[in-house]
PDB file of C-alpha atoms in Angstrom:
ATOM      1  CA  MET A   1       6.397  11.217 -34.209  1.00 48.00           C
ATOM      2  CA  SER A   2       6.715   9.712 -31.065  1.00 48.00           C
ATOM      3  CA  PRO A   3      10.555   8.740 -30.150  1.00 51.00           C
ATOM      4  CA  ASN A   4       9.221   4.991 -29.872  1.00 50.00           C
ATOM      5  CA  TYR A   5       7.805   4.818 -33.123  1.00 42.00           C
ATOM      6  CA  MET A   6      11.696   6.561 -34.675  1.00 49.00           C
ATOM      7  CA  ARG A   7      13.375   3.673 -32.826  1.00 53.00           C
ATOM      8  CA  SER A   8      11.070   1.015 -34.242  1.00 49.00           C
ATOM      9  CA  PHE A   9      11.093   2.595 -38.167  1.00 43.00           C
ATOM     10  CA  SER A  10      15.490   2.546 -38.066  1.00 49.00           C
ATOM     11  CA  GLU A  11      15.407  -0.410 -36.132  1.00 51.00           C
ATOM     12  CA  GLY A  12      13.036  -1.311 -39.760  1.00 47.00           C
ATOM     13  CA  CYS A  13      15.161  -0.505 -41.498  1.00 49.00           C
ATOM     14  CA  LEU A  14      18.478  -1.450 -40.545  1.00 49.00           C
ATOM     15  CA  ARG A  15      16.976  -5.282 -39.779  1.00 60.00           C
ATOM     16  CA  PRO A  16      14.261  -6.410 -42.203  1.00 68.00           C
ATOM     17  CA  PRO A  17      13.139  -9.227 -41.221  1.00 69.00           C
ATOM     18  CA  THR A  18      15.650 -12.012 -43.930  1.00 76.00           C
ATOM     19  CA  VAL A  19      18.786 -13.059 -43.122  1.00 77.00           C
ATOM     20  CA  THR A  20      19.231 -11.281 -46.920  1.00 78.00           C
ATOM     21  CA  GLY A  21      17.443  -8.664 -46.583  1.00 77.00           C
ATOM     22  CA  GLN A  22      20.034  -7.906 -42.874  1.00 76.00           C
ATOM     23  CA  PHE A  23      22.390  -8.901 -45.564  1.00 77.00           C
ATOM     24  CA  HIS A  24      21.577  -6.526 -48.380  1.00 76.00           C
ATOM     25  CA  THR A  25      21.325  -3.994 -45.932  1.00 76.00           C
ATOM     26  CA  LEU A  26      25.448  -4.449 -44.692  1.00 76.00           C
ATOM     27  CA  PHE A  27      26.098  -4.168 -48.121  1.00 73.00           C
ATOM     28  CA  PHE A  28      23.979  -0.986 -50.165  1.00 73.00           C
ATOM     29  CA  GLY A  29      24.920   0.629 -45.791  1.00 68.00           C
ATOM     30  CA  SER A  30      28.474  -0.066 -45.522  1.00 74.00           C
ATOM     31  CA  VAL A  31      29.895  -1.152 -48.870  1.00 77.00           C
ATOM     32  CA  ARG A  32      28.550   0.124 -51.800  1.00 78.00           C
ATOM     33  CA  MET A  33      27.436   4.000 -50.537  1.00 78.00           C
ATOM     34  CA  PHE A  34      31.171   3.917 -48.416  1.00 79.00           C
ATOM     35  CA  PHE A  35      32.349   3.145 -52.033  1.00 78.00           C
ATOM     36  CA  LEU A  36      30.944   6.080 -53.265  1.00 78.00           C
ATOM     37  CA  GLY A  37      30.686   8.543 -51.134  1.00 75.00           C
ATOM     38  CA  VAL A  38      34.273   8.044 -50.668  1.00 77.00           C
ATOM     39  CA  LEU A  39      36.517   6.727 -53.393  1.00 78.00           C
ATOM     40  CA  GLY A  40      33.394   8.721 -56.350  1.00 77.00           C
ATOM     41  CA  PHE A  41      34.475  11.872 -54.641  1.00 76.00           C
ATOM     42  CA  ALA A  42      38.599  10.777 -54.912  1.00 77.00           C
ATOM     43  CA  VAL A  43      37.927   9.576 -59.320  1.00 79.00           C
ATOM     44  CA  TYR A  44      35.297  12.200 -59.439  1.00 80.00           C
ATOM     45  CA  GLY A  45      35.977  15.196 -57.491  1.00 75.00           C
ATOM     46  CA  ASN A  46      38.515  17.515 -60.180  1.00 78.00           C
ATOM     47  CA  GLU A  47      37.252  15.984 -63.252  1.00 81.00           C
ATOM     48  CA  ALA A  48      35.959  20.043 -64.448  1.00 81.00           C
ATOM     49  CA  LEU A  49      39.078  21.037 -63.898  1.00 82.00           C
ATOM     50  CA  HIS A  50      41.113  19.255 -65.484  1.00 84.00           C
ATOM     51  CA  PHE A  51      39.063  18.269 -68.111  1.00 86.00           C
ATOM     52  CA  SER A  52      40.873  20.471 -71.140  1.00 87.00           C
ATOM     53  CA  CYS A  53      40.136  20.831 -75.493  1.00 85.00           C
ATOM     54  CA  ASP A  54      41.900  22.008 -77.919  1.00 81.00           C
ATOM     55  CA  PRO A  55      41.736  25.091 -77.649  1.00 79.00           C
ATOM     56  CA  ASP A  56      42.586  25.293 -74.324  1.00 78.00           C
ATOM     57  CA  LYS A  57      39.528  27.718 -73.708  1.00 82.00           C
ATOM     58  CA  ARG A  58      37.542  27.876 -70.665  1.00 84.00           C
ATOM     59  CA  GLU A  59      34.400  28.869 -72.121  1.00 83.00           C
ATOM     60  CA  VAL A  60      35.137  25.723 -74.266  1.00 83.00           C
ATOM     61  CA  ASN A  61      36.380  23.341 -72.090  1.00 85.00           C
ATOM     62  CA  LEU A  62      33.232  24.338 -70.422  1.00 87.00           C
ATOM     63  CA  PHE A  63      30.626  23.957 -72.905  1.00 86.00           C
ATOM     64  CA  CYS A  64      32.923  20.229 -73.553  1.00 88.00           C
ATOM     65  CA  TYR A  65      32.186  19.353 -70.272  1.00 88.00           C
ATOM     66  CA  ASN A  66      28.669  19.745 -70.276  1.00 87.00           C
ATOM     67  CA  GLN A  67      28.028  17.868 -73.317  1.00 87.00           C
ATOM     68  CA  PHE A  68      30.508  14.908 -72.228  1.00 89.00           C
ATOM     69  CA  ARG A  69      28.563  15.121 -68.941  1.00 88.00           C
ATOM     70  CA  PRO A  70      24.740  16.164 -69.072  1.00 87.00           C
ATOM     71  CA  ILE A  71      24.433  14.677 -65.546  1.00 87.00           C
ATOM     72  CA  THR A  72      27.603  14.076 -63.656  1.00 86.00           C
ATOM     73  CA  PRO A  73      28.189  10.137 -62.162  1.00 86.00           C
ATOM     74  CA  GLN A  74      27.959  10.936 -58.634  1.00 85.00           C
ATOM     75  CA  VAL A  75      24.908  13.181 -59.190  1.00 87.00           C
ATOM     76  CA  PHE A  76      23.065  10.426 -60.760  1.00 90.00           C
ATOM     77  CA  TRP A  77      24.681   7.054 -58.401  1.00 88.00           C
ATOM     78  CA  ALA A  78      23.643   9.268 -55.718  1.00 86.00           C
ATOM     79  CA  LEU A  79      19.906   9.405 -56.776  1.00 89.00           C
ATOM     80  CA  GLN A  80      20.134   5.607 -57.842  1.00 88.00           C
ATOM     81  CA  LEU A  81      20.582   5.006 -53.603  1.00 85.00           C
ATOM     82  CA  VAL A  82      18.182   7.326 -52.793  1.00 86.00           C
ATOM     83  CA  VAL A  83      14.907   6.127 -54.988  1.00 89.00           C
ATOM     84  CA  VAL A  84      16.078   2.810 -54.786  1.00 87.00           C
ATOM     85  CA  LEU A  85      15.602   2.722 -50.557  1.00 84.00           C
ATOM     86  CA  VAL A  86      12.431   4.246 -51.419  1.00 86.00           C
ATOM     87  CA  PRO A  87      10.031   1.636 -51.139  1.00 86.00           C
ATOM     88  CA  GLY A  88      12.192  -0.219 -48.537  1.00 82.00           C
ATOM     89  CA  ALA A  89      11.681   2.980 -46.217  1.00 81.00           C
ATOM     90  CA  PHE A  90       7.737   3.268 -47.355  1.00 83.00           C
ATOM     91  CA  PHE A  91       7.090  -0.297 -46.294  1.00 81.00           C
ATOM     92  CA  HIS A  92       8.444  -0.133 -42.583  1.00 77.00           C
ATOM     93  CA  LEU A  93       6.872   4.045 -41.984  1.00 79.00           C
ATOM     94  CA  TYR A  94       3.436   1.176 -42.728  1.00 79.00           C
ATOM     95  CA  ALA A  95       4.694  -1.291 -40.330  1.00 77.00           C
ATOM     96  CA  THR A  96       6.009   0.877 -37.953  1.00 75.00           C
ATOM     97  CA  CYS A  97       2.172   2.853 -37.669  1.00 77.00           C
ATOM     98  CA  LYS A  98       0.736  -0.723 -37.502  1.00 75.00           C
ATOM     99  CA  SER A  99       2.338  -1.517 -35.488  1.00 75.00           C
ATOM    100  CA  ILE A 100       3.964  -5.083 -37.367  1.00 74.00           C
ATOM    101  CA  THR A 101       6.939  -7.508 -35.881  1.00 76.00           C
ATOM    102  CA  GLN A 102       9.321  -8.885 -38.074  1.00 77.00           C
ATOM    103  CA  GLU A 103       7.666 -12.211 -37.069  1.00 78.00           C
ATOM    104  CA  ASP A 104       3.820 -11.098 -38.692  1.00 77.00           C
ATOM    105  CA  ILE A 105       5.861 -10.161 -41.996  1.00 76.00           C
ATOM    106  CA  LEU A 106       6.942 -13.498 -42.288  1.00 78.00           C
ATOM    107  CA  GLN A 107       4.168 -15.058 -41.540  1.00 81.00           C
ATOM    108  CA  LYS A 108       0.784 -13.168 -42.125  1.00 80.00           C
ATOM    109  CA  SER A 109      -0.048 -13.438 -45.925  1.00 81.00           C
ATOM    110  CA  PHE A 110      -0.675  -9.823 -46.495  1.00 85.00           C
ATOM    111  CA  TYR A 111       2.526  -8.520 -45.030  1.00 81.00           C
ATOM    112  CA  SER A 112       4.059 -10.818 -46.767  1.00 83.00           C
ATOM    113  CA  ALA A 113       2.819  -9.672 -50.219  1.00 86.00           C
ATOM    114  CA  PHE A 114       3.298  -5.798 -49.118  1.00 86.00           C
ATOM    115  CA  TYR A 115       7.144  -6.759 -48.532  1.00 86.00           C
ATOM    116  CA  MET A 116       7.460  -8.553 -51.368  1.00 88.00           C
ATOM    117  CA  SER A 117       6.344  -5.944 -53.423  1.00 90.00           C
ATOM    118  CA  SER A 118       8.461  -3.391 -51.777  1.00 89.00           C
ATOM    119  CA  VAL A 119      12.026  -5.630 -52.398  1.00 90.00           C
ATOM    120  CA  PHE A 120      10.496  -6.188 -56.062  1.00 93.00           C
ATOM    121  CA  LEU A 121       9.474  -3.061 -56.880  1.00 93.00           C
ATOM    122  CA  ARG A 122      13.420  -2.347 -55.448  1.00 90.00           C
ATOM    123  CA  ILE A 123      14.707  -4.837 -58.183  1.00 93.00           C
ATOM    124  CA  VAL A 124      12.597  -2.439 -60.698  1.00 94.00           C
ATOM    125  CA  LEU A 125      14.129   1.236 -59.742  1.00 93.00           C
ATOM    126  CA  GLU A 126      17.997  -0.707 -59.735  1.00 92.00           C
ATOM    127  CA  THR A 127      16.458  -2.050 -62.965  1.00 94.00           C
ATOM    128  CA  VAL A 128      16.100   0.617 -64.964  1.00 94.00           C
ATOM    129  CA  ALA A 129      19.093   2.724 -62.864  1.00 92.00           C
ATOM    130  CA  PHE A 130      21.170  -0.118 -64.514  1.00 93.00           C
ATOM    131  CA  TRP A 131      20.019   0.435 -68.262  1.00 94.00           C
ATOM    132  CA  LEU A 132      19.915   4.572 -68.259  1.00 93.00           C
ATOM    133  CA  GLN A 133      24.001   4.490 -66.609  1.00 92.00           C
ATOM    134  CA  ILE A 134      24.732   2.089 -69.796  1.00 92.00           C
ATOM    135  CA  ARG A 135      22.918   4.716 -71.953  1.00 91.00           C
ATOM    136  CA  LEU A 136      24.825   7.885 -69.919  1.00 90.00           C
ATOM    137  CA  PHE A 137      28.542   6.463 -69.043  1.00 89.00           C
ATOM    138  CA  GLY A 138      28.718   2.767 -71.557  1.00 88.00           C
ATOM    139  CA  PHE A 139      31.197   0.412 -69.898  1.00 89.00           C
ATOM    140  CA  LYS A 140      33.985   2.359 -71.092  1.00 90.00           C
ATOM    141  CA  VAL A 141      35.343   6.373 -71.184  1.00 88.00           C
ATOM    142  CA  ASN A 142      37.603   6.335 -73.926  1.00 90.00           C
ATOM    143  CA  ALA A 143      40.867   9.132 -73.358  1.00 89.00           C
ATOM    144  CA  ILE A 144      39.665  11.464 -76.169  1.00 89.00           C
ATOM    145  CA  TYR A 145      37.027  12.788 -75.975  1.00 89.00           C
ATOM    146  CA  VAL A 146      35.348  14.194 -79.677  1.00 89.00           C
ATOM    147  CA  CYS A 147      32.852  17.252 -78.585  1.00 86.00           C
ATOM    148  CA  ASP A 148      30.732  19.795 -81.477  1.00 83.00           C
ATOM    149  CA  VAL A 149      31.561  22.926 -80.529  1.00 79.00           C
ATOM    150  CA  GLY A 150      29.857  24.603 -83.502  1.00 73.00           C
ATOM    151  CA  ALA A 151      27.712  26.601 -81.530  1.00 72.00           C
ATOM    152  CA  LEU A 152      30.630  28.150 -80.501  1.00 70.00           C
ATOM    153  CA  GLU A 153      33.624  28.541 -83.096  1.00 63.00           C
ATOM    154  CA  LYS A 154      33.738  27.791 -86.196  1.00 63.00           C
ATOM    155  CA  LYS A 155      35.153  25.062 -85.885  1.00 66.00           C
ATOM    156  CA  PHE A 156      32.327  22.328 -85.270  1.00 75.00           C
ATOM    157  CA  VAL A 157      35.000  19.880 -83.895  1.00 76.00           C
ATOM    158  CA  THR A 158      37.208  19.793 -81.532  1.00 83.00           C
ATOM    159  CA  ARG A 159      38.968  17.256 -79.192  1.00 87.00           C
ATOM    160  CA  CYS A 160      39.342  17.171 -75.225  1.00 87.00           C
ATOM    161  CA  MET A 161      41.629  15.262 -72.994  1.00 88.00           C
ATOM    162  CA  VAL A 162      39.243  13.316 -70.381  1.00 88.00           C
ATOM    163  CA  PRO A 163      41.466  12.753 -66.846  1.00 86.00           C
ATOM    164  CA  GLU A 164      42.309   9.691 -65.338  1.00 85.00           C
ATOM    165  CA  HIS A 165      40.002   7.677 -67.762  1.00 87.00           C
ATOM    166  CA  LEU A 166      41.271   4.218 -66.708  1.00 89.00           C
ATOM    167  CA  GLU A 167      39.771   5.246 -63.320  1.00 88.00           C
ATOM    168  CA  LYS A 168      36.817   6.166 -64.069  1.00 89.00           C
ATOM    169  CA  THR A 169      36.711   3.231 -66.772  1.00 91.00           C
ATOM    170  CA  ILE A 170      37.189   0.851 -63.319  1.00 90.00           C
ATOM    171  CA  PHE A 171      35.021   2.696 -60.847  1.00 88.00           C
ATOM    172  CA  LEU A 172      32.532   2.120 -64.057  1.00 90.00           C
ATOM    173  CA  ILE A 173      32.125  -1.237 -64.028  1.00 91.00           C
ATOM    174  CA  ALA A 174      32.706  -1.064 -60.142  1.00 88.00           C
ATOM    175  CA  MET A 175      28.857   0.463 -60.175  1.00 88.00           C
ATOM    176  CA  TYR A 176      27.517  -2.087 -62.302  1.00 91.00           C
ATOM    177  CA  THR A 177      29.073  -4.972 -60.623  1.00 90.00           C
ATOM    178  CA  PHE A 178      27.075  -3.884 -57.187  1.00 88.00           C
ATOM    179  CA  THR A 179      24.103  -2.668 -59.093  1.00 89.00           C
ATOM    180  CA  VAL A 180      24.039  -6.807 -59.916  1.00 91.00           C
ATOM    181  CA  ILE A 181      25.073  -7.793 -56.659  1.00 89.00           C
ATOM    182  CA  THR A 182      22.172  -5.332 -55.093  1.00 88.00           C
ATOM    183  CA  VAL A 183      19.515  -7.265 -57.130  1.00 90.00           C
ATOM    184  CA  ALA A 184      20.681 -10.694 -56.922  1.00 91.00           C
ATOM    185  CA  LEU A 185      19.911 -10.288 -53.186  1.00 88.00           C
ATOM    186  CA  CYS A 186      16.778  -8.462 -53.524  1.00 89.00           C
ATOM    187  CA  VAL A 187      15.802 -11.411 -55.932  1.00 92.00           C
ATOM    188  CA  ALA A 188      17.286 -13.778 -53.155  1.00 90.00           C
ATOM    189  CA  GLU A 189      15.190 -12.083 -50.227  1.00 87.00           C
ATOM    190  CA  ILE A 190      12.016 -12.817 -52.273  1.00 88.00           C
ATOM    191  CA  PHE A 191      12.656 -16.292 -52.954  1.00 89.00           C
ATOM    192  CA  GLU A 192      13.505 -16.873 -48.709  1.00 84.00           C
ATOM    193  CA  ILE A 193       9.900 -15.114 -47.899  1.00 85.00           C
ATOM    194  CA  SER A 194       8.362 -17.127 -49.969  1.00 84.00           C
ATOM    195  CA  CYS A 195      10.867 -20.580 -48.849  1.00 81.00           C
ATOM    196  CA  ARG A 196      10.060 -19.503 -45.200  1.00 78.00           C
ATOM    197  CA  ARG A 197       6.584 -19.133 -46.400  1.00 74.00           C
ATOM    198  CA  LEU A 198       5.716 -23.139 -47.308  1.00 74.00           C
ATOM    199  CA  GLY A 199       7.615 -24.081 -44.855  1.00 68.00           C
ATOM    200  CA  PHE A 200      11.388 -25.583 -46.575  1.00 64.00           C
ATOM    201  CA  PHE A 201      12.248 -23.041 -43.107  1.00 59.00           C
ATOM    202  CA  LYS A 202      12.032 -22.441 -40.365  1.00 55.00           C
ATOM    203  CA  ASN A 203      11.175 -18.616 -39.616  1.00 47.00           C
ATOM    204  CA  GLN A 204      12.838 -16.465 -36.991  1.00 46.00           C
TER     205      GLN A 204
END
């Protein structure tokens, strides 16, 4: 792909055709990714090292931690961000290959519908991720985790201490809030495009 195509693709991704879409890109790219990349590492970076059970044996701690965290929140949220970016990236790649301008997206029905479909798919993916997050992590991290260690010990249940459980609860709520804000911005972007198509707003 030539440098001009790469430039057009990056500009399309960074500057969507709507004001709401540009705000979404700013929020998604700066606030949400910064929050996950910087604060997420600070909160979850050493969780496995400080996760301790009774008895405090390495194999018990590791077994119970894997039971407590089937997937680490950092990995889950990183996958969520990547998956949610795919529909928009696919559309802008298509727009670059077809030399579709920002004005075309707002003025031509097919391109508007295609773009809104990519936004709608983002909403669906964010909603699925929201549901999965609830299933995996809940809304609160308890200080004590009860672990079934029947596969390792004669004692079938043990208690484990979860480090910084309050910080993790706050972080969970923040990530839920970010998902809700992102979905709301996507809905607002579809609404803005629909209003522009109906002539309520002037196209920029």
